[in-house]
């Protein structure tokens, strides 16, 4: 039986699968369907210091093999998340990653400092890549110098490992990745959504009230695979891969590209049981490889010369 | 209790222009708790379309474990649904949302039901339960044109029915608000489901004392993604159409 455990900075995971930030709320809705302790980790929705109302509706639009969203980091604010959501999550035997957003470095530091005091919060994820907010978000993630400085500032005040969620909406993602590694990041999350737009043929206007939105779903998986493949060769820190994962094969593809763990996003909306289904399926799929631990598969696409990976072919 | 189930298609028929009536069978029906709830459908095993489709429950029969939905075959998802035939299955997540409340009414209350287009279906189960509860039901239905009209006769089983069409090709020319002016000057509680402009007009005309069912683009349907929010009318907050609604008291949210 292949060992499915994954050990990353701050995160002792019983398996490599977690829901991606923004696609799972704070877990309550999905706890009505299954025991959240089944998950490798939980990455909760972005938290800002104060309440954020988000963008006007419509906030979602469908595309071929994916969807656009422009939620705009709506969340109930740090105090409510601390007192209600994160406390509630303590009943589950699962490490929590808190996604952090803000409009200034001080915002990020404030949230990181506060949440990292909680016993079940094992890591934070800096959201420097949300395409749906005017201030902060992606503005921090497209300039390597700003991204590195922000990472450094948060590292100084945060008592748990810091993962930085990278934006694919850049020319040189490896450059940003190396910059945040220099800034002390313990790991990377990649990729966030790709900036996109749809036009309503009847009105001639953008479908989303925000105009643009972030593209997610299976349509973006090849972009994620390419970027993880590229970045994992150039940094020493581990990568939590995400982008269009719908099944165990998709998760394996990201792992072979260089991810150590995998987050599932949009597929949770399609199938509330997506994460536990992928966890089950992944164990069966991995048993077909000649490895004792799933961690051995990370980056095999470039770590080894062309070999026949599957043992039963 | 929400669940996901592959439900069996018993029949799937076109009943008006682009409007289909589909009957499904499965255990999920046992968990339906009132009129006005909805389900979230996955119509294909593939990736396109990606998202599920919210569709309101038109009527349900717990004893037979069946329920009926009406939908407009308009986009890719609903067109795929329209091709399902008996013995096919549909992946259903539900039942979802809070429905129309029927409690708190005095015996023999006069209930006004106003539906517009594909907003008409959830009013059917509501009318049925109100009638069974001994209340008087008057239904006003609005459509664009004669070809779009459905369920006019079905609602007659519960009381008076007035139909309007925008072009006057069936019933009275005009909107549901015109028919209410002419035929339903007095009521104890009103219930409405339809396009936002219709709901706005009704709320302006009838005020509080009613319940409005909203429609909004959804991601997850269970309250996690925050795609389908609407603004509170007298506060800074928001409400989720999928879990706080889709039915809200008139005056509570911005329609």
XYZ file of C-alpha atoms in Angstrom:
568
model
C 0.000 0.000 0.000
C 1.466 3.316 -1.055
C 1.962 5.857 1.712
C -0.382 8.729 0.889
C 0.833 11.028 3.643
C 2.472 14.281 2.662
C 4.644 16.382 4.912
C 5.033 20.057 4.041
C 6.148 23.013 6.148
C 3.585 23.227 8.932
C 1.350 20.640 7.327
C 1.251 16.979 8.267
C -1.311 15.760 5.779
C -2.887 12.302 5.756
C -3.263 12.667 2.001
C -2.296 15.361 -0.513
C -5.817 16.676 -1.248
C -7.362 19.878 0.060
C -10.091 22.244 -1.090
C -8.779 25.448 -2.642
C -9.427 28.809 -1.066
C -12.621 30.461 -2.185
C -14.200 27.221 -3.308
C -15.136 25.781 0.075
C -16.246 28.704 2.215
C -15.095 27.905 5.745
C -16.150 24.291 5.416
C -19.549 24.400 7.108
C -21.572 23.801 3.953
C -19.501 20.799 2.937
C -19.557 19.322 6.461
C -23.213 18.560 5.747
C -22.023 16.078 3.140
C -18.972 14.384 4.698
C -16.520 14.376 7.620
C -14.001 17.136 6.918
C -11.351 15.116 8.800
C -11.032 13.047 5.607
C -9.230 15.945 3.945
C -5.462 16.379 3.842
C -5.934 20.017 4.805
C -8.498 22.777 4.435
C -7.685 26.093 2.818
C -10.393 28.534 3.827
C -11.792 31.537 2.021
C -9.728 34.725 1.916
C -9.805 36.722 5.136
C -9.345 40.489 5.291
C -9.047 42.622 8.448
C -12.554 44.042 8.054
C -15.788 42.833 6.485
C -15.695 42.888 2.682
C -18.922 42.966 0.762
C -17.469 41.881 -2.549
C -18.566 42.765 -6.062
C -22.059 43.293 -7.512
C -23.890 40.385 -9.182
C -23.783 38.625 -11.563
C -20.589 37.215 -10.140
C -20.274 33.998 -12.099
C -20.384 33.165 -15.791
C -19.868 29.812 -17.404
C -17.344 29.084 -20.118
C -16.332 25.975 -22.023
C -14.820 23.660 -19.421
C -14.753 26.305 -16.768
C -16.253 29.332 -15.129
C -15.460 32.961 -14.520
C -15.963 34.392 -11.071
C -15.775 37.879 -9.680
C -16.803 37.410 -6.058
C -14.368 40.095 -4.908
C -13.054 38.504 -1.692
C -16.345 38.807 0.131
C -15.803 37.677 3.709
C -17.074 38.475 7.217
C -13.760 39.948 8.408
C -10.987 38.769 10.725
C -12.841 38.951 14.058
C -15.812 36.930 12.883
C -13.604 34.375 11.137
C -11.493 33.943 14.275
C -14.388 33.685 16.717
C -16.732 31.651 14.609
C -15.338 29.884 11.564
C -11.818 28.912 12.635
C -12.962 27.936 16.116
C -15.669 25.744 14.606
C -13.091 24.024 12.391
C -11.174 22.868 15.485
C -13.560 19.945 15.897
C -12.028 18.310 12.823
C -8.696 16.538 12.760
C -7.385 18.524 9.831
C -4.756 21.263 9.450
C -6.165 24.601 8.357
C -4.523 27.033 5.965
C -5.874 30.570 6.160
C -5.845 32.517 2.930
C -5.034 36.146 3.673
C -5.820 39.223 1.620
C -5.656 42.938 2.086
C -4.985 46.279 0.502
C -1.771 47.071 2.383
C 1.118 44.994 3.781
C -0.167 45.934 7.233
C -3.483 44.232 6.435
C -1.685 40.995 5.585
C 0.492 41.201 8.707
C -2.468 41.879 10.974
C -4.442 38.873 9.755
C -1.387 36.601 9.683
C -0.419 37.515 13.239
C -3.923 36.957 14.577
C -4.809 33.680 12.877
C -1.454 32.011 13.422
C -2.181 32.014 17.171
C -4.964 29.481 16.713
C -3.984 25.855 17.346
C -5.534 24.414 14.190
C -4.116 27.060 11.838
C -0.963 25.399 10.570
C -0.093 27.760 7.704
C -1.185 30.928 5.978
C -1.523 31.513 2.266
C -0.834 35.012 1.006
C -3.360 35.917 -1.622
C -1.335 38.198 -3.862
C -3.124 37.029 -6.952
C -6.862 37.715 -6.750
C -7.837 39.281 -10.076
C -11.157 40.624 -8.787
C -10.194 43.422 -6.430
C -9.000 46.866 -7.368
C -6.542 47.335 -4.503
C -4.167 44.718 -3.177
C -4.686 41.235 -4.518
C -3.050 40.820 -7.866
C -1.234 44.148 -7.532
C 1.063 42.467 -5.003
C 1.545 39.413 -7.155
C 2.628 40.779 -10.494
C 5.714 42.686 -9.353
C 8.478 40.401 -8.004
C 9.974 43.092 -5.768
C 6.654 43.976 -4.134
C 5.834 40.273 -3.758
C 9.172 39.577 -2.059
C 8.845 42.574 0.274
C 5.340 41.552 1.325
C 6.504 37.986 1.983
C 9.371 39.275 4.128
C 7.060 41.489 6.168
C 4.566 38.708 6.844
C 7.304 36.195 7.670
C 8.554 38.494 10.416
C 5.228 38.527 12.273
C 3.731 35.139 11.445
C 4.355 32.134 13.682
C 3.298 29.513 11.121
C 4.746 28.753 7.669
C 3.807 31.126 4.867
C 2.703 29.928 1.443
C 2.364 32.468 -1.341
C -0.386 31.996 -3.914
C 0.931 33.000 -7.301
C -0.933 34.589 -10.146
C -0.740 33.093 -13.635
C -1.452 36.551 -15.046
C 2.240 37.384 -15.420
C 4.837 36.925 -18.128
C 7.456 35.358 -15.860
C 5.860 33.333 -13.064
C 9.190 31.703 -12.184
C 10.628 35.159 -11.527
C 7.865 35.942 -9.020
C 8.273 32.484 -7.472
C 12.005 32.956 -6.987
C 11.412 36.430 -5.546
C 9.012 35.189 -2.861
C 11.356 32.294 -2.093
C 14.079 34.901 -1.532
C 11.605 36.710 0.724
C 11.378 33.634 2.923
C 8.247 31.913 1.659
C 7.923 28.369 2.986
C 5.913 27.202 -0.001
C 3.951 28.227 -3.068
C 0.332 27.770 -4.111
C -0.244 27.868 -7.807
C -2.101 28.781 -9.826
C -4.801 31.311 -9.055
C -7.416 32.055 -11.728
C -6.679 33.480 -15.161
C -8.136 36.881 -15.923
C -10.986 36.561 -18.412
C -14.184 38.083 -19.726
C -17.411 37.090 -21.441
C -19.733 39.321 -23.430
C -23.516 38.902 -23.428
C -24.539 38.713 -27.091
C -27.972 40.167 -26.401
C -26.837 43.263 -24.517
C -23.355 43.653 -25.945
C -22.115 44.134 -22.391
C -19.821 41.991 -20.228
C -21.728 39.199 -18.494
C -20.098 39.852 -15.125
C -21.033 43.019 -13.278
C -17.328 43.470 -12.554
C -16.508 43.235 -16.255
C -13.676 40.768 -15.846
C -13.385 37.681 -13.678
C -11.081 34.814 -12.837
C -11.227 31.738 -15.048
C -11.122 28.394 -13.264
C -12.092 24.818 -14.044
C -10.618 22.120 -16.243
C -9.948 24.620 -19.045
C -7.004 26.080 -17.109
C -5.328 22.817 -16.080
C -2.743 22.797 -18.896
C -1.669 26.277 -17.835
C -1.296 25.084 -14.243
C 0.681 22.029 -15.328
C 3.043 24.122 -17.409
C 3.603 26.713 -14.699
C 4.111 24.145 -11.915
C 6.515 22.241 -14.163
C 8.442 25.424 -14.855
C 8.489 26.821 -11.318
C 9.214 23.594 -9.440
C 12.511 23.257 -11.332
C 13.631 26.677 -10.203
C 12.678 26.816 -6.508
C 13.524 24.639 -3.525
C 10.270 25.244 -1.636
C 7.288 22.922 -2.144
C 4.280 23.706 -4.305
C 0.604 23.144 -3.568
C -0.743 22.717 -7.079
C -4.202 23.773 -8.215
C -6.022 24.674 -11.382
C -8.769 22.642 -12.994
C -8.428 19.454 -10.963
C -11.573 17.354 -11.392
C -10.367 13.795 -10.662
C -7.414 11.764 -9.374
C -5.755 11.699 -12.798
C -5.779 15.501 -12.869
C -4.266 15.623 -9.378
C -1.560 13.158 -10.401
C -0.727 15.270 -13.423
C -0.048 18.276 -11.199
C 2.031 16.128 -8.821
C 4.117 14.712 -11.673
C 4.607 18.286 -12.888
C 6.110 19.225 -9.530
C 3.360 19.764 -6.964
C 3.616 18.114 -3.542
C -0.048 18.529 -2.669
C -3.107 19.417 -4.709
C -6.025 21.745 -4.081
C -9.421 21.224 -5.675
C -11.415 24.312 -6.586
C -14.325 24.626 -8.963
C -15.029 20.894 -8.933
C -16.403 21.266 -5.391
C -19.245 23.301 -6.907
C -19.929 20.634 -9.501
C -19.766 17.760 -7.015
C -19.848 18.442 -3.269
C -18.126 15.075 -2.776
C -15.260 15.971 -5.164
C -12.468 15.995 -2.536
C -13.241 12.675 -0.777
C -13.894 11.064 -4.173
C -10.487 12.200 -5.440
C -8.798 11.033 -2.215
C -10.261 7.529 -2.644
C -9.493 7.384 -6.337
C -5.978 8.746 -5.872
C -4.973 5.936 -3.491
C -6.034 3.385 -6.095
C -4.306 5.228 -8.946
C -1.049 5.681 -7.028
C -0.904 1.991 -6.149
C -0.257 1.366 -9.837
C 3.062 3.206 -9.678
C 6.173 1.532 -8.349
C 6.625 3.880 -5.404
C 6.328 3.462 -1.644
C 5.141 7.024 -1.072
C 3.128 9.418 -3.208
C 5.763 12.050 -2.404
C 8.182 10.193 -4.667
C 6.026 11.141 -7.651
C 6.385 14.888 -7.183
C 8.218 16.392 -10.125
C 8.830 13.063 -11.826
C 8.065 14.728 -15.162
C 11.436 16.456 -15.028
C 13.359 14.676 -12.283
C 13.786 11.458 -14.191
C 14.576 10.725 -17.782
C 11.842 9.207 -19.909
C 10.752 6.105 -18.040
C 7.729 3.925 -17.923
C 6.133 5.081 -14.696
C 3.150 2.797 -14.560
C 4.000 -0.734 -13.465
C 1.005 -2.476 -14.952
C 1.255 -1.236 -18.513
C -31.121 16.773 4.327
C -29.218 17.696 1.193
C -27.941 14.864 -0.908
C -26.739 13.982 -4.378
C -28.655 11.310 -6.233
C -28.876 9.917 -9.744
C -32.617 10.187 -10.181
C -34.560 8.272 -12.790
C -36.406 10.180 -15.516
C -40.026 9.051 -15.730
C -41.049 11.455 -18.519
C -39.785 14.621 -20.170
C -42.215 16.532 -22.390
C -42.429 19.883 -24.126
C -45.490 21.791 -22.869
C -44.991 25.295 -24.327
C -42.468 27.221 -26.413
C -39.065 26.011 -25.086
C -40.749 24.898 -21.826
C -40.352 21.283 -20.731
C -41.916 19.300 -17.913
C -39.774 16.534 -16.443
C -40.699 14.032 -13.745
C -37.961 12.344 -11.707
C -38.013 9.519 -9.191
C -35.711 8.959 -6.230
C -35.201 9.017 -2.480
C -34.256 12.677 -2.423
C -37.959 13.551 -2.630
C -38.409 12.319 0.959
C -36.391 15.300 2.143
C -38.429 17.983 0.371
C -39.930 20.119 3.075
C -42.217 22.624 1.390
C -43.114 24.575 -1.741
C -40.503 26.845 -3.326
C -37.377 24.760 -2.829
C -35.058 24.021 -5.736
C -32.585 21.400 -6.922
C -29.205 21.739 -8.613
C -28.797 19.552 -11.685
C -25.766 18.137 -13.446
C -26.934 17.291 -16.907
C -23.822 15.687 -18.352
C -20.974 13.476 -17.174
C -18.524 15.612 -19.138
C -16.952 18.983 -18.436
C -19.172 21.120 -20.616
C -21.222 22.705 -19.276
C -19.191 22.872 -16.099
C -21.689 24.038 -13.541
C -24.920 22.615 -12.248
C -28.262 24.197 -13.110
C -30.675 25.435 -10.434
C -34.291 24.479 -11.197
C -37.303 25.010 -8.949
C -39.480 22.155 -7.741
C -42.930 22.413 -9.324
C -44.596 19.659 -7.319
C -43.616 16.596 -5.363
C -45.222 13.353 -4.211
C -43.473 11.866 -1.209
C -45.527 8.646 -1.342
C -44.377 7.947 -4.904
C -40.896 9.428 -4.401
C -41.375 11.592 -7.484
C -41.154 15.256 -8.274
C -41.788 17.443 -11.295
C -39.767 20.359 -12.591
C -40.488 22.766 -15.423
C -37.542 24.350 -17.213
C -36.867 26.515 -20.222
C -34.509 24.840 -22.704
C -32.466 27.914 -23.426
C -28.765 27.333 -22.807
C -26.514 24.352 -23.353
C -27.345 22.702 -20.037
C -31.103 22.858 -20.282
C -30.991 21.824 -23.939
C -29.072 18.710 -22.914
C -31.665 18.117 -20.217
C -34.447 18.380 -22.784
C -32.951 15.393 -24.628
C -33.248 13.079 -21.631
C -35.816 10.355 -22.044
C -37.547 7.896 -19.730
C -35.090 5.589 -17.921
C -32.222 8.077 -18.320
C -30.853 9.483 -15.082
C -30.141 13.024 -13.939
C -27.612 13.891 -11.233
C -29.612 15.897 -8.701
C -28.282 17.833 -5.685
C -31.039 18.826 -3.315
C -33.443 19.703 -1.944
C -32.007 23.199 -1.571
C -33.117 26.520 -0.213
C -35.948 27.690 1.970
C -39.341 27.786 0.314
C -42.602 29.699 0.609
C -43.970 29.689 4.158
C -47.593 28.580 4.491
C -47.840 28.880 8.257
C -49.174 31.873 10.174
C -52.213 32.260 7.914
C -55.658 32.522 9.467
C -58.060 29.791 8.353
C -59.573 30.580 4.949
C -57.039 33.275 4.076
C -57.074 34.866 0.631
C -53.751 34.125 -1.021
C -52.597 35.910 -4.157
C -50.048 34.029 -6.253
C -48.252 35.960 -9.011
C -45.948 34.192 -11.435
C -44.033 35.341 -14.460
C -42.648 33.027 -17.163
C -40.392 30.324 -15.798
C -41.109 31.732 -12.329
C -44.551 30.118 -12.439
C -43.602 26.497 -11.568
C -42.801 26.762 -7.816
C -46.198 28.410 -7.291
C -47.930 25.179 -8.305
C -46.917 23.179 -5.212
C -47.587 26.277 -3.133
C -51.130 26.584 -4.529
C -51.715 22.917 -3.891
C -50.616 23.113 -0.283
C -52.535 26.344 0.369
C -55.706 24.845 -1.083
C -55.211 21.685 0.988
C -54.818 23.917 4.037
C -58.242 25.430 3.429
C -57.131 28.761 1.975
C -58.489 30.629 -1.045
C -56.039 30.805 -3.938
C -56.118 33.333 -6.749
C -53.388 33.013 -9.351
C -52.171 35.651 -11.784
C -49.786 34.416 -14.467
C -47.822 36.584 -16.868
C -46.179 35.506 -20.118
C -44.724 37.180 -23.195
C -47.030 35.621 -25.736
C -49.641 32.907 -26.306
C -46.998 30.309 -27.232
C -45.325 30.764 -23.867
C -48.394 30.068 -21.729
C -48.419 26.937 -19.584
C -50.218 25.583 -16.510
C -53.201 27.930 -16.886
C -55.635 25.031 -16.534
C -53.556 23.309 -13.878
C -53.926 26.290 -11.548
C -57.722 26.425 -12.070
C -57.920 23.364 -9.818
C -57.071 25.632 -6.893
C -59.118 28.766 -7.642
C -59.459 31.712 -10.003
C -56.736 32.171 -12.620
C -56.001 35.316 -14.613
C -53.498 35.257 -17.458
C -51.782 38.208 -19.055
C -49.529 38.356 -22.070
C -47.316 41.269 -23.018
C -48.528 41.206 -26.611
C -52.168 40.456 -25.786
C -52.284 37.232 -27.817
C -53.747 35.326 -24.856
C -55.606 36.490 -21.782
C -55.451 40.202 -21.080
C -52.788 42.381 -22.663
C -50.375 43.715 -20.067
C -48.550 42.619 -16.947
C -49.524 40.712 -13.824
C -49.801 44.005 -11.943
C -52.555 45.101 -14.379
C -54.524 41.918 -13.698
C -54.147 42.378 -9.941
C -55.577 45.896 -10.266
C -58.590 44.593 -12.144
C -59.323 41.287 -10.435
C -57.607 40.923 -7.053
C -58.046 44.130 -5.072
C -58.100 42.315 -1.727
C -55.774 39.652 -0.378
C -54.286 38.583 2.946
C -50.870 37.443 1.751
C -49.153 37.395 -1.603
C -46.489 35.135 -3.068
C -44.511 35.854 -6.247
C -41.857 34.342 -8.461
C -40.662 35.745 -11.758
C -38.231 38.142 -13.387
C -36.759 40.919 -11.234
C -38.699 43.774 -12.938
C -41.937 41.925 -12.176
C -40.939 41.366 -8.545
C -39.952 45.030 -8.203
C -43.289 46.169 -9.624
C -45.191 43.835 -7.330
C -43.288 44.902 -4.250
C -43.890 48.556 -5.106
C -47.586 47.960 -5.652
C -48.332 45.473 -2.877
C -45.725 46.379 -0.254
C -44.849 44.044 2.572
C -47.097 41.173 3.475
C -45.773 38.996 0.723
C -43.000 36.615 -0.194
C -40.754 36.879 -3.236
C -38.733 34.077 -4.823
C -35.516 35.287 -6.477
C -33.347 33.855 -9.190
C -29.592 34.494 -9.437
C -26.601 32.916 -11.151
C -25.213 30.263 -8.824
C -21.955 28.431 -8.378
C -22.345 25.798 -5.685
C -26.020 26.131 -4.687
C -25.204 25.284 -1.044
C -23.934 28.602 0.316
C -20.176 28.238 -0.034
C -19.211 30.203 -3.138
C -21.058 33.502 -2.502
C -21.905 33.941 -6.179
C -25.652 34.404 -5.711
C -25.813 37.063 -3.027
C -28.307 39.922 -2.890
C -28.238 43.108 -0.829
C -30.297 43.605 2.301
C -32.714 46.489 1.867
C -32.298 48.042 5.303
C -28.785 47.095 6.270
C -25.222 46.768 5.097
C -25.300 43.007 4.790
C -26.148 40.543 2.120
C -28.215 37.378 1.861
C -27.460 34.242 -0.111
C -30.183 33.389 -2.617
C -29.289 29.679 -2.475
C -29.491 29.099 1.269
C -31.114 32.167 2.864
C -33.617 32.114 -0.008
C -34.608 31.768 -2.756
C -37.765 33.012 -0.989
C -37.503 36.242 0.999
C -40.122 38.383 2.735
C -41.023 41.380 0.570
C -38.959 44.354 1.692
C -36.052 42.367 3.084
C -33.703 42.326 0.100
C -33.126 44.519 -2.936
C -34.930 42.966 -5.888
